[in-house]
Short mmCIF file of C-alpha atoms and ligand atoms in Angstrom, two decimals:
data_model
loop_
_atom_site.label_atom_id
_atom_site.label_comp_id
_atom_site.label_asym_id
_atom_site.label_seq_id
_atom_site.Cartn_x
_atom_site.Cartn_y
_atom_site.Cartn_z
CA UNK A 1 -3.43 14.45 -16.50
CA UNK A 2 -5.40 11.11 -16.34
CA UNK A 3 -2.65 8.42 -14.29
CA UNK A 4 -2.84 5.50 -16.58
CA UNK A 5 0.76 4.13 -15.87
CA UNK A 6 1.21 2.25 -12.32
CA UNK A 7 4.92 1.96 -11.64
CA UNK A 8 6.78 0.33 -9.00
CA UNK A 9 10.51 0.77 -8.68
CA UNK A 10 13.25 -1.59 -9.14
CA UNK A 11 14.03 -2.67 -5.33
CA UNK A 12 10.13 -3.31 -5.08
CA UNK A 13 10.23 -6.36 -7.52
CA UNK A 14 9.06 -9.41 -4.95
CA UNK A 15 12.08 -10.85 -3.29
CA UNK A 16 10.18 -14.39 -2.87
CA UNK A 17 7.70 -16.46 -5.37
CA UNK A 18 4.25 -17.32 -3.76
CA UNK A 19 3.08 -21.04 -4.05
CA UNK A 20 -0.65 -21.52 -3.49
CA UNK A 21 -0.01 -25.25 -2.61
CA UNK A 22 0.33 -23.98 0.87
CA UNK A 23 -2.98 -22.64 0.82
CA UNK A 24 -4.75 -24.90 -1.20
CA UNK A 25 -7.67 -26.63 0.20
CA UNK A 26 -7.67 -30.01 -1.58
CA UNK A 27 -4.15 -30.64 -2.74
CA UNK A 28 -3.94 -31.95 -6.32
CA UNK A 29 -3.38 -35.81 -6.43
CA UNK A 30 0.13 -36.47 -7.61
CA UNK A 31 1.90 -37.50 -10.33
CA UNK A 32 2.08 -40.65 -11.74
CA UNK A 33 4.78 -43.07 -13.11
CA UNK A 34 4.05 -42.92 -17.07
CA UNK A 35 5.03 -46.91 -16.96
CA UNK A 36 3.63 -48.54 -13.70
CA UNK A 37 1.25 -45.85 -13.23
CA UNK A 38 2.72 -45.33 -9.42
CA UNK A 39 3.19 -42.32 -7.33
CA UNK A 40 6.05 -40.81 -8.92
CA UNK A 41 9.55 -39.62 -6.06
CA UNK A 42 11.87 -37.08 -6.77
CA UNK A 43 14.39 -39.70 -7.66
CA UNK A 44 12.26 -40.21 -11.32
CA UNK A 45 12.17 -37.05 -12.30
CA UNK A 46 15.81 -36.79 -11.51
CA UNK A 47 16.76 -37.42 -14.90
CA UNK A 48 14.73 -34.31 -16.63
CA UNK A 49 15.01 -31.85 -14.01
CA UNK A 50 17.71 -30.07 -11.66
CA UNK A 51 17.02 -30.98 -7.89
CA UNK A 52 16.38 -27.78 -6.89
CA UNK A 53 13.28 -27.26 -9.35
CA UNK A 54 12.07 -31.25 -8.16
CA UNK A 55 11.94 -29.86 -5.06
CA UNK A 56 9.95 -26.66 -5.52
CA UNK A 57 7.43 -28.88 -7.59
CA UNK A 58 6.86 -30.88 -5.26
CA UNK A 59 7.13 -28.04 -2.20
CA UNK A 60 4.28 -26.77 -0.06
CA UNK A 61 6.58 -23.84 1.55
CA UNK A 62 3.99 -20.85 1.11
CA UNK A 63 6.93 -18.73 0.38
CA UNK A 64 10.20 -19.71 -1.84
CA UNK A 65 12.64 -16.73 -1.83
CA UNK A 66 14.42 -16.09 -5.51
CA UNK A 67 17.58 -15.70 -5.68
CA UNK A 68 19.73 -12.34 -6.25
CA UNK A 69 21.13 -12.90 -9.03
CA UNK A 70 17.84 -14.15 -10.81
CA UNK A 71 16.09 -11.09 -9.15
CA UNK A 72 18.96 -9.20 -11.15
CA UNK A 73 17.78 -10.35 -14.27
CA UNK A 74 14.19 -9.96 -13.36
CA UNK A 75 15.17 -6.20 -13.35
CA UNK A 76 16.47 -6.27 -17.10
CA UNK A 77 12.85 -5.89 -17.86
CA UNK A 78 10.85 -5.57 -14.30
CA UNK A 79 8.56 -4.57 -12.59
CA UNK A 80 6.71 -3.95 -15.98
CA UNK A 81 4.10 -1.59 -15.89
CA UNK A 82 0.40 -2.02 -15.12
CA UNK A 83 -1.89 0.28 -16.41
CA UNK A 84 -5.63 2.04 -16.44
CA UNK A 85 -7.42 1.03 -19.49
CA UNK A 86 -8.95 4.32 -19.71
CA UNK A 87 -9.25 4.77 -23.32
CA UNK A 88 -10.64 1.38 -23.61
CA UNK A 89 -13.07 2.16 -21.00
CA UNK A 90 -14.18 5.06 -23.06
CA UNK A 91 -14.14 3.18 -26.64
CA UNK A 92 -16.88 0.53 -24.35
CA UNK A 93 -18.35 3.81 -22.53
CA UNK A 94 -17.96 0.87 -19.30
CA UNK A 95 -18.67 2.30 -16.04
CA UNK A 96 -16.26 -0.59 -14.95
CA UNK A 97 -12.66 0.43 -14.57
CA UNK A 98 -10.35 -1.69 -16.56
CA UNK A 99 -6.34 -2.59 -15.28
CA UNK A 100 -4.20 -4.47 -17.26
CA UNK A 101 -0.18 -5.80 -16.68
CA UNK A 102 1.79 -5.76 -19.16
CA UNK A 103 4.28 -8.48 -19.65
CA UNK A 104 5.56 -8.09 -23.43
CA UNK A 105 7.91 -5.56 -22.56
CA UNK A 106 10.43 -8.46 -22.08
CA UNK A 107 13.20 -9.41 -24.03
CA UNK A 108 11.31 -12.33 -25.72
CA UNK A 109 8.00 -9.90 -25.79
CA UNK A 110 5.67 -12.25 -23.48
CA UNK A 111 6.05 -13.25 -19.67
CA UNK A 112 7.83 -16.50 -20.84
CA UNK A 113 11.09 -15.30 -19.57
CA UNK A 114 9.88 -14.73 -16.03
CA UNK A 115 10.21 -19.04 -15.20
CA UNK A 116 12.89 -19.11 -18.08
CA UNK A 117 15.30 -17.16 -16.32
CA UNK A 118 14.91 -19.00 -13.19
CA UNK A 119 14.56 -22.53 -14.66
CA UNK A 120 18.16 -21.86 -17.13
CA UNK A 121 19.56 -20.54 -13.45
CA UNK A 122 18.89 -23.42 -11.39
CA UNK A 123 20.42 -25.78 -14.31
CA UNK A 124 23.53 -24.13 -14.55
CA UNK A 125 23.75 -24.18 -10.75
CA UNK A 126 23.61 -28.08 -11.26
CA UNK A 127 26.20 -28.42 -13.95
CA UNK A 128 23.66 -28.88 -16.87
CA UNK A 129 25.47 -28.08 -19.74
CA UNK A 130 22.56 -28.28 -22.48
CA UNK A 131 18.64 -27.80 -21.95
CA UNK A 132 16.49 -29.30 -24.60
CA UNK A 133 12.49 -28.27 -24.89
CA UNK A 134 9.49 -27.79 -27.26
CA UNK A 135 7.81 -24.51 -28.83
CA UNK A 136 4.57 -23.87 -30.08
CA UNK A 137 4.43 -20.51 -31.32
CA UNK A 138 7.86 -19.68 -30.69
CA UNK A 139 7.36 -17.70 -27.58
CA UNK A 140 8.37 -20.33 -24.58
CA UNK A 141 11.78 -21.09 -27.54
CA UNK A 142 12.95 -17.83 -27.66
CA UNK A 143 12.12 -17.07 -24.02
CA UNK A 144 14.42 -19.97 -23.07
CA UNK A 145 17.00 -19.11 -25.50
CA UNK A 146 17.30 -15.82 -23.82
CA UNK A 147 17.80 -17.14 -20.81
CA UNK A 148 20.14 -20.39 -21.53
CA UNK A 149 22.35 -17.31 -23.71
CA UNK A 150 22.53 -14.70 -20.20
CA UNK A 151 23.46 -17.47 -18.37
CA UNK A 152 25.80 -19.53 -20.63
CA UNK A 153 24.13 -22.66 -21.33
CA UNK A 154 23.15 -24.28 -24.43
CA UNK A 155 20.01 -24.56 -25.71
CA UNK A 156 18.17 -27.28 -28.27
CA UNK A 157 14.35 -26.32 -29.46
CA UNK A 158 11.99 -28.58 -31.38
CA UNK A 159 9.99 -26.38 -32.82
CA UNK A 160 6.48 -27.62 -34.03
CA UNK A 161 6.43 -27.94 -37.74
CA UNK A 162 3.67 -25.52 -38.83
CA UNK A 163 4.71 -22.60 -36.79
CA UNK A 164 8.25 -23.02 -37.57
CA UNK A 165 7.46 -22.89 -41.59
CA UNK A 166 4.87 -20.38 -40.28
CA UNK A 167 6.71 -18.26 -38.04
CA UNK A 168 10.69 -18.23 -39.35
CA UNK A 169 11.12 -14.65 -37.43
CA UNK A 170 10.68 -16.71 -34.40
CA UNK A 171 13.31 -19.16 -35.26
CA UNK A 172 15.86 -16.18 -36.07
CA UNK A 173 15.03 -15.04 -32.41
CA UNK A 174 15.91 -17.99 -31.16
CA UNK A 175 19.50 -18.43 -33.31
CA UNK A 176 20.03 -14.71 -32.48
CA UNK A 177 20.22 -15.91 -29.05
CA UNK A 178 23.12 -18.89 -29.91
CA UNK A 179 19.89 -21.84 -29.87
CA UNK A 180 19.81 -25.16 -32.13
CA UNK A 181 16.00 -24.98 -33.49
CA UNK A 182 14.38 -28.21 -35.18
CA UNK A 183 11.19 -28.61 -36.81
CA UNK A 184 8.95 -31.34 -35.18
CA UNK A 185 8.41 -34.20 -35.48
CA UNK A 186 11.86 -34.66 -36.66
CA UNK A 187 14.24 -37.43 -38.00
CA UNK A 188 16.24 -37.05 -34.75
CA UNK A 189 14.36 -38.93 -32.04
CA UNK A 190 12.65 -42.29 -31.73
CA UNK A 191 9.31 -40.13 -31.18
CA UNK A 192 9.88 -37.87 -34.33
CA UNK A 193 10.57 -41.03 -36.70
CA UNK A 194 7.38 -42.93 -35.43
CA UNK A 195 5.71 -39.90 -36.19
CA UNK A 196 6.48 -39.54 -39.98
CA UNK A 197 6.57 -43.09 -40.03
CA UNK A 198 2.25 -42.79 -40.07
CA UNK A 199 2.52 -39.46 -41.94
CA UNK A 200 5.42 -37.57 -43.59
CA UNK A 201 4.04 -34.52 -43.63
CA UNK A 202 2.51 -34.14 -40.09
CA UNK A 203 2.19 -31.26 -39.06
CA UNK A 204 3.22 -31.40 -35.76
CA UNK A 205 1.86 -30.64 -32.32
CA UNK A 206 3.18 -29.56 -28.61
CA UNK A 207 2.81 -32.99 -27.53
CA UNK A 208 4.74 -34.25 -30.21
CA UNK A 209 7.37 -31.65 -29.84
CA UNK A 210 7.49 -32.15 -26.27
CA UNK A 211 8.48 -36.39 -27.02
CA UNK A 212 11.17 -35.51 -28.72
CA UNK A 213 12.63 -33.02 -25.94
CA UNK A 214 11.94 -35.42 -23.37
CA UNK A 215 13.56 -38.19 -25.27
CA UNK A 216 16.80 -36.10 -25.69
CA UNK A 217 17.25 -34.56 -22.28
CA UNK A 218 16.65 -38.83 -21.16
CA UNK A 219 19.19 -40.45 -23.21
CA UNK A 220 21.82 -37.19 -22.54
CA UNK A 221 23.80 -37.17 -19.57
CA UNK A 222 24.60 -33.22 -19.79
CA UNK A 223 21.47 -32.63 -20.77
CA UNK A 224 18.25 -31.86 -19.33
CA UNK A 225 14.51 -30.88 -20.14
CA UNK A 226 12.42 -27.64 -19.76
CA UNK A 227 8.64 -26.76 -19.69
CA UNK A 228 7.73 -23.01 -20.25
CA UNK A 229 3.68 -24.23 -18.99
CA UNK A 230 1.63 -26.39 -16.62
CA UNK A 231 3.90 -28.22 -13.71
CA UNK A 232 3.68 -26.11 -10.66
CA UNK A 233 7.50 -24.84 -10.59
CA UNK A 234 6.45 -22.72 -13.78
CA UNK A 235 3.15 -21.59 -12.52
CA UNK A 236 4.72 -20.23 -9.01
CA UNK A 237 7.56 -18.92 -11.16
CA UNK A 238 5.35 -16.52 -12.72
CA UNK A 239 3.49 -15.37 -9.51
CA UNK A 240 5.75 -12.49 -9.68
CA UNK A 241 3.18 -10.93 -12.18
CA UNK A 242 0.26 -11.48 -9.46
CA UNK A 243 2.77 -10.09 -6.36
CA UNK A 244 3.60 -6.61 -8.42
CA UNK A 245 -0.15 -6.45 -9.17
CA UNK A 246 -1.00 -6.36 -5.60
CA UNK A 247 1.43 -3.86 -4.47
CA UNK A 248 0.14 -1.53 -8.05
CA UNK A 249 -3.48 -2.04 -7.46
CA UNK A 250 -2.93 -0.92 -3.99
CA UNK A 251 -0.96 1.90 -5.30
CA UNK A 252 -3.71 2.97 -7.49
CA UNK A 253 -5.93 2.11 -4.41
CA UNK A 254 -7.91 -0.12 -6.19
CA UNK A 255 -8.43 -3.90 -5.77
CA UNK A 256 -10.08 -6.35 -8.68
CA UNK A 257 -13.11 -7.83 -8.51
CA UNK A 258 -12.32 -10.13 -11.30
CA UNK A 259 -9.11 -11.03 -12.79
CA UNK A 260 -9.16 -12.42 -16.34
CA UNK A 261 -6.18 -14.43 -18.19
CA UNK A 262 -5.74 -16.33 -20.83
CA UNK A 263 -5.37 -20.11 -20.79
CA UNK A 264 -3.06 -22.46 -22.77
CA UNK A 265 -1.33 -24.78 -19.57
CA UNK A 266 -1.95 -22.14 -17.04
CA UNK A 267 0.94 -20.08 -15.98
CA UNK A 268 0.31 -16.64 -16.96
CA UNK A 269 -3.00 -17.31 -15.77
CA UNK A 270 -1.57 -18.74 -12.29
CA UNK A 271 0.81 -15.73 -12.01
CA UNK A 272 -1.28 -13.29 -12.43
CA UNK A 273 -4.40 -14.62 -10.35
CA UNK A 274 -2.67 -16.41 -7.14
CA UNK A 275 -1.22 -13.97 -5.02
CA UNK A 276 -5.16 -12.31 -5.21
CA UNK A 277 -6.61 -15.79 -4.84
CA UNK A 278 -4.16 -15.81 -1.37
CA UNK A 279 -6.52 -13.00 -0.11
CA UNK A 280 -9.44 -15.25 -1.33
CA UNK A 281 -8.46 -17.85 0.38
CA UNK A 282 -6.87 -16.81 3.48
CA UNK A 283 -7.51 -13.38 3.85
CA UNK A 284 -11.32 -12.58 3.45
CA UNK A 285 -11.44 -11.26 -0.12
CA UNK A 286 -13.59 -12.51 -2.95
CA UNK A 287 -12.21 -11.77 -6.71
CA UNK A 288 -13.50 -14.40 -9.69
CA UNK A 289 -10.66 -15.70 -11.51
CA UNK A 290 -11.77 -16.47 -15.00
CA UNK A 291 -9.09 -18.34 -17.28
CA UNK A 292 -10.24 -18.03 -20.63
CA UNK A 293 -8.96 -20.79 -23.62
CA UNK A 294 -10.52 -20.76 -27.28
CA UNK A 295 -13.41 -22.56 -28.53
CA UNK A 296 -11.12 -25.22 -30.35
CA UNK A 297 -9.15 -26.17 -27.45
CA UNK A 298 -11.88 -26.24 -24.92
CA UNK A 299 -9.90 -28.66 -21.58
CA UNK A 300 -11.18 -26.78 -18.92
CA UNK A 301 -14.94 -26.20 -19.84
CA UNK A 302 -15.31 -29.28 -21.83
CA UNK A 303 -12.49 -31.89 -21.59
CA UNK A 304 -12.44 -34.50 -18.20
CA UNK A 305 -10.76 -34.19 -15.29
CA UNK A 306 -8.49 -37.64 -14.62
CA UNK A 307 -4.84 -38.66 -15.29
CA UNK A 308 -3.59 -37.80 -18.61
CA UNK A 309 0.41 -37.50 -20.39
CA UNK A 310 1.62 -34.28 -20.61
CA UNK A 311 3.11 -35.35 -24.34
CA UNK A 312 1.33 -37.32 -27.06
CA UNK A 313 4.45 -40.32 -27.05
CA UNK A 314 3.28 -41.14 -23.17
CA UNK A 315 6.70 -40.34 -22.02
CA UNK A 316 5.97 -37.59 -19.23
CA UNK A 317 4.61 -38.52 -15.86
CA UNK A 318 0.72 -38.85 -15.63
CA UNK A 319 -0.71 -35.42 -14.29
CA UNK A 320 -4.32 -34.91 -12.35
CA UNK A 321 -5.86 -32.80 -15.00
CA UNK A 322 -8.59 -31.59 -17.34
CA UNK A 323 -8.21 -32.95 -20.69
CA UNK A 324 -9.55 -33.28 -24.05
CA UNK A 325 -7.01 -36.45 -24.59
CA UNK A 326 -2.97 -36.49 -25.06
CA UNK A 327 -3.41 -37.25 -29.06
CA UNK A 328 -6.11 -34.18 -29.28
CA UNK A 329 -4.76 -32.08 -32.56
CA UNK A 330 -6.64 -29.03 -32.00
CA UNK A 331 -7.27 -27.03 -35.24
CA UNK A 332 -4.70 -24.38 -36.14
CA UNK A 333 -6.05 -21.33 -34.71
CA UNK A 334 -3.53 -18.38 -34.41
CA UNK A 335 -3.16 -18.57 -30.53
CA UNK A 336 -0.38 -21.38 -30.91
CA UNK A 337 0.47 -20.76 -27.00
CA UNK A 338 -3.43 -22.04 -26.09
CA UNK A 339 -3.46 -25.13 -28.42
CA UNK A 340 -2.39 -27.50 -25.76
CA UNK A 341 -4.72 -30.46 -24.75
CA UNK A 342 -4.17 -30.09 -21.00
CA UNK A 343 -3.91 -28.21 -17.69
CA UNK A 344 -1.74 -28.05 -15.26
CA UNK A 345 -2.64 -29.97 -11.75
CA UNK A 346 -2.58 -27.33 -9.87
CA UNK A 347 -5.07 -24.92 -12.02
CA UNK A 348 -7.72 -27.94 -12.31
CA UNK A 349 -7.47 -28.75 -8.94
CA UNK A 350 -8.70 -25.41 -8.40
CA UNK A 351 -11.13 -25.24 -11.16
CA UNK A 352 -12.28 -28.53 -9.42
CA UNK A 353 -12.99 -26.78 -6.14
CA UNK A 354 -14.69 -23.77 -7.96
CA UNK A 355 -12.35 -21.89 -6.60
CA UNK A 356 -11.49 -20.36 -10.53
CA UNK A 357 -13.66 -20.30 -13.59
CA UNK A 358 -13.16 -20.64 -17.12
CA UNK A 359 -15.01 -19.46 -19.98
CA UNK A 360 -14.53 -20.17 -23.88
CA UNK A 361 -14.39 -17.75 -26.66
CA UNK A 362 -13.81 -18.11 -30.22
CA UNK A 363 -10.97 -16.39 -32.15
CA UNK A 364 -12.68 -13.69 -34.57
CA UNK A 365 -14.33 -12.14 -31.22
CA UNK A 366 -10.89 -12.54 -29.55
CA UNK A 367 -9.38 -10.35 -32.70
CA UNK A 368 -12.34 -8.10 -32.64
CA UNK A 369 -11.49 -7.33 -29.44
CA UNK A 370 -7.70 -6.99 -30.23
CA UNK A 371 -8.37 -4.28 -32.69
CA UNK A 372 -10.55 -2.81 -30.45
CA UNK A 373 -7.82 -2.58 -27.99
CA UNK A 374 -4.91 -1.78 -29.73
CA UNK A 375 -6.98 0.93 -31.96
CA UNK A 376 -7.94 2.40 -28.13
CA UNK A 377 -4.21 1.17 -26.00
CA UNK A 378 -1.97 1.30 -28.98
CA UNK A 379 -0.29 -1.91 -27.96
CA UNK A 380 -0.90 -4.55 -30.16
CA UNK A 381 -1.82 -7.76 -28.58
CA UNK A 382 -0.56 -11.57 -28.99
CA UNK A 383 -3.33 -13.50 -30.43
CA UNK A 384 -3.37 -15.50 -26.62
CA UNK A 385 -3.69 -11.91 -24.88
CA UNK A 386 -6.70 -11.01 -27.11
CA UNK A 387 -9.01 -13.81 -25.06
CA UNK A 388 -8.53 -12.40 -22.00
CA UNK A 389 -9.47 -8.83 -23.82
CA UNK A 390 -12.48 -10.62 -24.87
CA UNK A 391 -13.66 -11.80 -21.82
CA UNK A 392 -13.10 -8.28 -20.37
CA UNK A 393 -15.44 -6.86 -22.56
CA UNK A 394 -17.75 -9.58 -21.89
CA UNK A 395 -17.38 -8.62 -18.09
CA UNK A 396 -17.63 -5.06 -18.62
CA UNK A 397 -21.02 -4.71 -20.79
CA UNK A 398 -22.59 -7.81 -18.41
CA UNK A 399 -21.93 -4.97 -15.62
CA UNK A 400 -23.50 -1.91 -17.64
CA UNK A 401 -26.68 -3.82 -18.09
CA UNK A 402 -27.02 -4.73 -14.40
CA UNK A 403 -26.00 -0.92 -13.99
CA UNK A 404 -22.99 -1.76 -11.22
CA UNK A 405 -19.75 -1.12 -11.85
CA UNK A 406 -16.42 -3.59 -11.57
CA UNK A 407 -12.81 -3.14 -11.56
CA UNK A 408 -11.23 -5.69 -13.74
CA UNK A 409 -7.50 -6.43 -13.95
CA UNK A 410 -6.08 -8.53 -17.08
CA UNK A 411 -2.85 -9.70 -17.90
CA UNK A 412 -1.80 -8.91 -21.29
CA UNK A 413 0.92 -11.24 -21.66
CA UNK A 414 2.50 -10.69 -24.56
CA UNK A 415 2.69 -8.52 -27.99
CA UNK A 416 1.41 -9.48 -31.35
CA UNK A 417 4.66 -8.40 -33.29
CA UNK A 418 5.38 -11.86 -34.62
CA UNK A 419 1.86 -12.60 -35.12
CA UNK A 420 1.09 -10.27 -37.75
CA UNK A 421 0.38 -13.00 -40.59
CA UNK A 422 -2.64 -13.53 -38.37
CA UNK A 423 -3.78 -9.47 -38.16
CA UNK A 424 -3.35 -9.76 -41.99
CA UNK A 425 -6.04 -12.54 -42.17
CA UNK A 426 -8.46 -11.34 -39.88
CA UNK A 427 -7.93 -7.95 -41.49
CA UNK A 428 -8.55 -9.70 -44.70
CA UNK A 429 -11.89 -11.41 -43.65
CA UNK A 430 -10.05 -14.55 -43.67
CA UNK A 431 -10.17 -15.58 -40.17
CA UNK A 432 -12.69 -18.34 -39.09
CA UNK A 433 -13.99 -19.78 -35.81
CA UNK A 434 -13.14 -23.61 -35.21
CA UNK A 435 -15.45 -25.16 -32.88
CA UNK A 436 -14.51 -28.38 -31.85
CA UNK A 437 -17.21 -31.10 -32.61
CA UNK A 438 -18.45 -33.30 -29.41
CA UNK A 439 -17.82 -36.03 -31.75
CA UNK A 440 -13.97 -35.06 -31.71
CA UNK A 441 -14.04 -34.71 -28.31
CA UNK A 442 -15.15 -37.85 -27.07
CA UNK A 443 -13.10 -39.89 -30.07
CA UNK A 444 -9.95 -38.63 -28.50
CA UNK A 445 -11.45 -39.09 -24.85
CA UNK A 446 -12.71 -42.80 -25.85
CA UNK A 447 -8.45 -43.24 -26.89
CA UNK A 448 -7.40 -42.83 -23.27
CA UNK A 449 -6.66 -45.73 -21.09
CA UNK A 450 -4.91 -43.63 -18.46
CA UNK A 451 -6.06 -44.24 -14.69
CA UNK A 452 -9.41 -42.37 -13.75
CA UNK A 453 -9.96 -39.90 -10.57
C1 PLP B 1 2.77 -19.44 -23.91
C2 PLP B 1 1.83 -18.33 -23.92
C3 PLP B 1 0.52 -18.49 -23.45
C4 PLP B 1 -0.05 -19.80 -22.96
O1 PLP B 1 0.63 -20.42 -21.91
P1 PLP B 1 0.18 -20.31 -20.40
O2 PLP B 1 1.12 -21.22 -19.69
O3 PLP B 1 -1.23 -20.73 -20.28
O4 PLP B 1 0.38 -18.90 -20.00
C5 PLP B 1 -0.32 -17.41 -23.49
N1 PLP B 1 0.11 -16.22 -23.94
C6 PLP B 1 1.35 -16.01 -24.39
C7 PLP B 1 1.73 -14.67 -24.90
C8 PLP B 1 2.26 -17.06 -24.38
O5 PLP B 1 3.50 -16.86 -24.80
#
């Protein structure tokens, strides 16, 4: 029988996270204070965050041990499987061999809960009695709302307007788990109102929805703020995907060549890419990382890299980052977890240095390739996951015409079970590309007066 499935037990899920800081090269510039535009302390950030994430942000310990009992939630639904591609191999007739890790096998059904269930820890360590936070498509809400429920906090959600009249299963998820959900902007923050002040029927963005989060976990003692994507806690969070990689590929007694992800702020991408990128850059090896984002949302191969808000409002600290502009509305394409303007600091340092890649695709040959998949896998892929597919199959035929052979590893982050509206459409011949104009572009890049690199 062919070994697809590359299983680790239980007591091998990592016992510490891996931060890349450590190992980094040029260290990204830090943050900045959103009002005087000075290096931000601990002490500011105080108010959103509990001390113990502050710290690992701003940490350069290589290694950052997690804690039992969040490793004992990690095992509700790790180590998830990795697997051999081999039926997609065939379906491609690739002489490249094709690895992918699975991460919707989690409650939530995307790798979400892997910093959620560290992040609702460390809070109710603290004392935090509420956490407030955004959602795009739904999947960093009811990641967090699984986590705040298992470890008895509460938990607020503004939920961004179209996908919460788009996506109500979502929502459900979310109440199913004891959460508050809002649709943003709402009537319930200063940032919401100023919103529908300029027009009632907006329909809503991340930065938006992250405002009004922001805004509530500041003017709430008990309360505090979460972010499911770019700041570096989240990122090294999910390096547990990348560390139970290593130890499968070496169980299959493989090793990547390239590693492929998809890209909205950068943390499945992060966690599955830096503990190889570790070898890369202290141990001798050579893989190419390749984050992959869609043609409409294009930061990393055509935004700037310079200081920019993590939220439309300007509340959050300014981050080193590439960019396509804080009030960038990208067009609604069905991969609501990549619509986000930014990147983390840490992934465009990197990106920076050269020392990752990004390519992007647009989201009919992301779908192609997500039918392709699950009609070969069976699994049927979140609309995000289907980019990294994608560039896979990019990879893989690039290889058959210069007649070598790779090994490629992806990280299928999540399932398309809530995203089926968006199967129907392409299925229908409805689905069409959005390419972002350079006009666009450089109107929302000619709005930002935040500091230059
Ligand atoms: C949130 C999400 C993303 C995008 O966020 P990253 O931080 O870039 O990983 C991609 N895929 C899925 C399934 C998501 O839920």
């Amino acid at each position: 029988m062919l070994q697809r499935k590359i299983t680790l037990q239980e007591a091998e899920i990592p016992t510490h996270w891996y931060n890349i800081m450590a190992d980094m090269p040029n260290k990204p510039l830090p943050p900045l204070h959103p009002g005087t535009q000075q290096p931000i302390g601990p002490e500011d950030l105080a108010p959103l965050f509990p001390m113990e994430l502050i710290k690992q942000e701003v940490s350069a310990e290589k290694w950052i041990e997690i804690p039992d009992e969040v490793r004992n939630l990690y095992s509700l639904w790790r180590p998830t499987p990795m697997f051999r591609a081999y039926n997609l191999e065939k379906a491609l007739g690739t002489k490249s061999k094709i690895y992918y890790k699975y991460e919707g096998g989690s409650p939530a059904g995307s790798h979400k809960p892997n910093t959620a269930i560290p992040q609702a820890y460390y809070n109710r360590k603290e004392g935090v009695k509420k956490i407030a936070t955004e959602t795009g498509a739904g999947q960093w809400g009811s990641a967090l709302s699984f986590a705040c429920k298992l470890l008895g906090i509460e938990c607020e959600v503004f939920m961004v307007r179209v996908s919460y009249d788009g996506k109500p299963y979502r929502k459900i998820m979310m109440n199913t788990w004891g959460a508050t959900v809002h649709a943003s902007p709402s009537n319930l923050t200063n940032a919401g109102r100023s919103i529908l002040e300029k027009d009632a029927n907006s329909p809503g963005s991340l930065g938006i929805a992250i405002s009004e989060a922001v805004e509530v976990a500041a003017t709430h003692d008990d309360t505090k703020y979460s972010l499911g994507s770019v700041l570096n806690h989240v990122l090294m969070h999910q390096t547990i995907i990348g560390l139970e990689s290593l130890k499968q590929m070496e169980k299959a007694g493989d090793y990547p060549d390239i590693v492929v992800a998809p890209f909205g702020g950068g943390s499945n991408f992060a966690g599955i890419a830096f503990p190889f990128l570790q070898n890369n850059l202290t141990g001798g090896k050579k893989i190419r990382a390749i984050a992959v984002e869609p043609t409409s949302c294009p930061k990393l191969t055509r935004g700037v890299f310079r200081y920019d808000f993590g939220d439309t409002v300007g509340m959050t600290p300014l981050i080193p980052m590439y960019t396509l502009g804080h009030n960038f509305i990208p067009s609604p394409i069905h991969a609501g977890g990549l619509r986000y303007h930014g990147a983390g600091a840490i992934v465009s340092q990197l990106l920076k240095d050269d020392i990752i890649e990004a390519v992007a695709i647009n989201q009919t040959e992301c779908f192609d390739a997500g039918l392709l998949f699950s009609g070969a896998e069976g699994i049927i892929p979140a609309p995000e996951a289907t980019h990294a597919i994608a560039e896979v199959i990019r990879q893989a035929k690039r290889a058959d015409e210069e007649g070598i052979s790779k090994t490629i590893l992806f990280n299928l982050c999540g399932h398309g079970h809530f995203d089926l509206s968006a199967y129907e459409q392409y299925l229908s011949g409805k689905l069409v590309d959005y390419e972002v104009s350079q006009a666009d572009i450089n109107a929302s890049l000619a709005e930002l007066n935040t500091p230059a690199i």
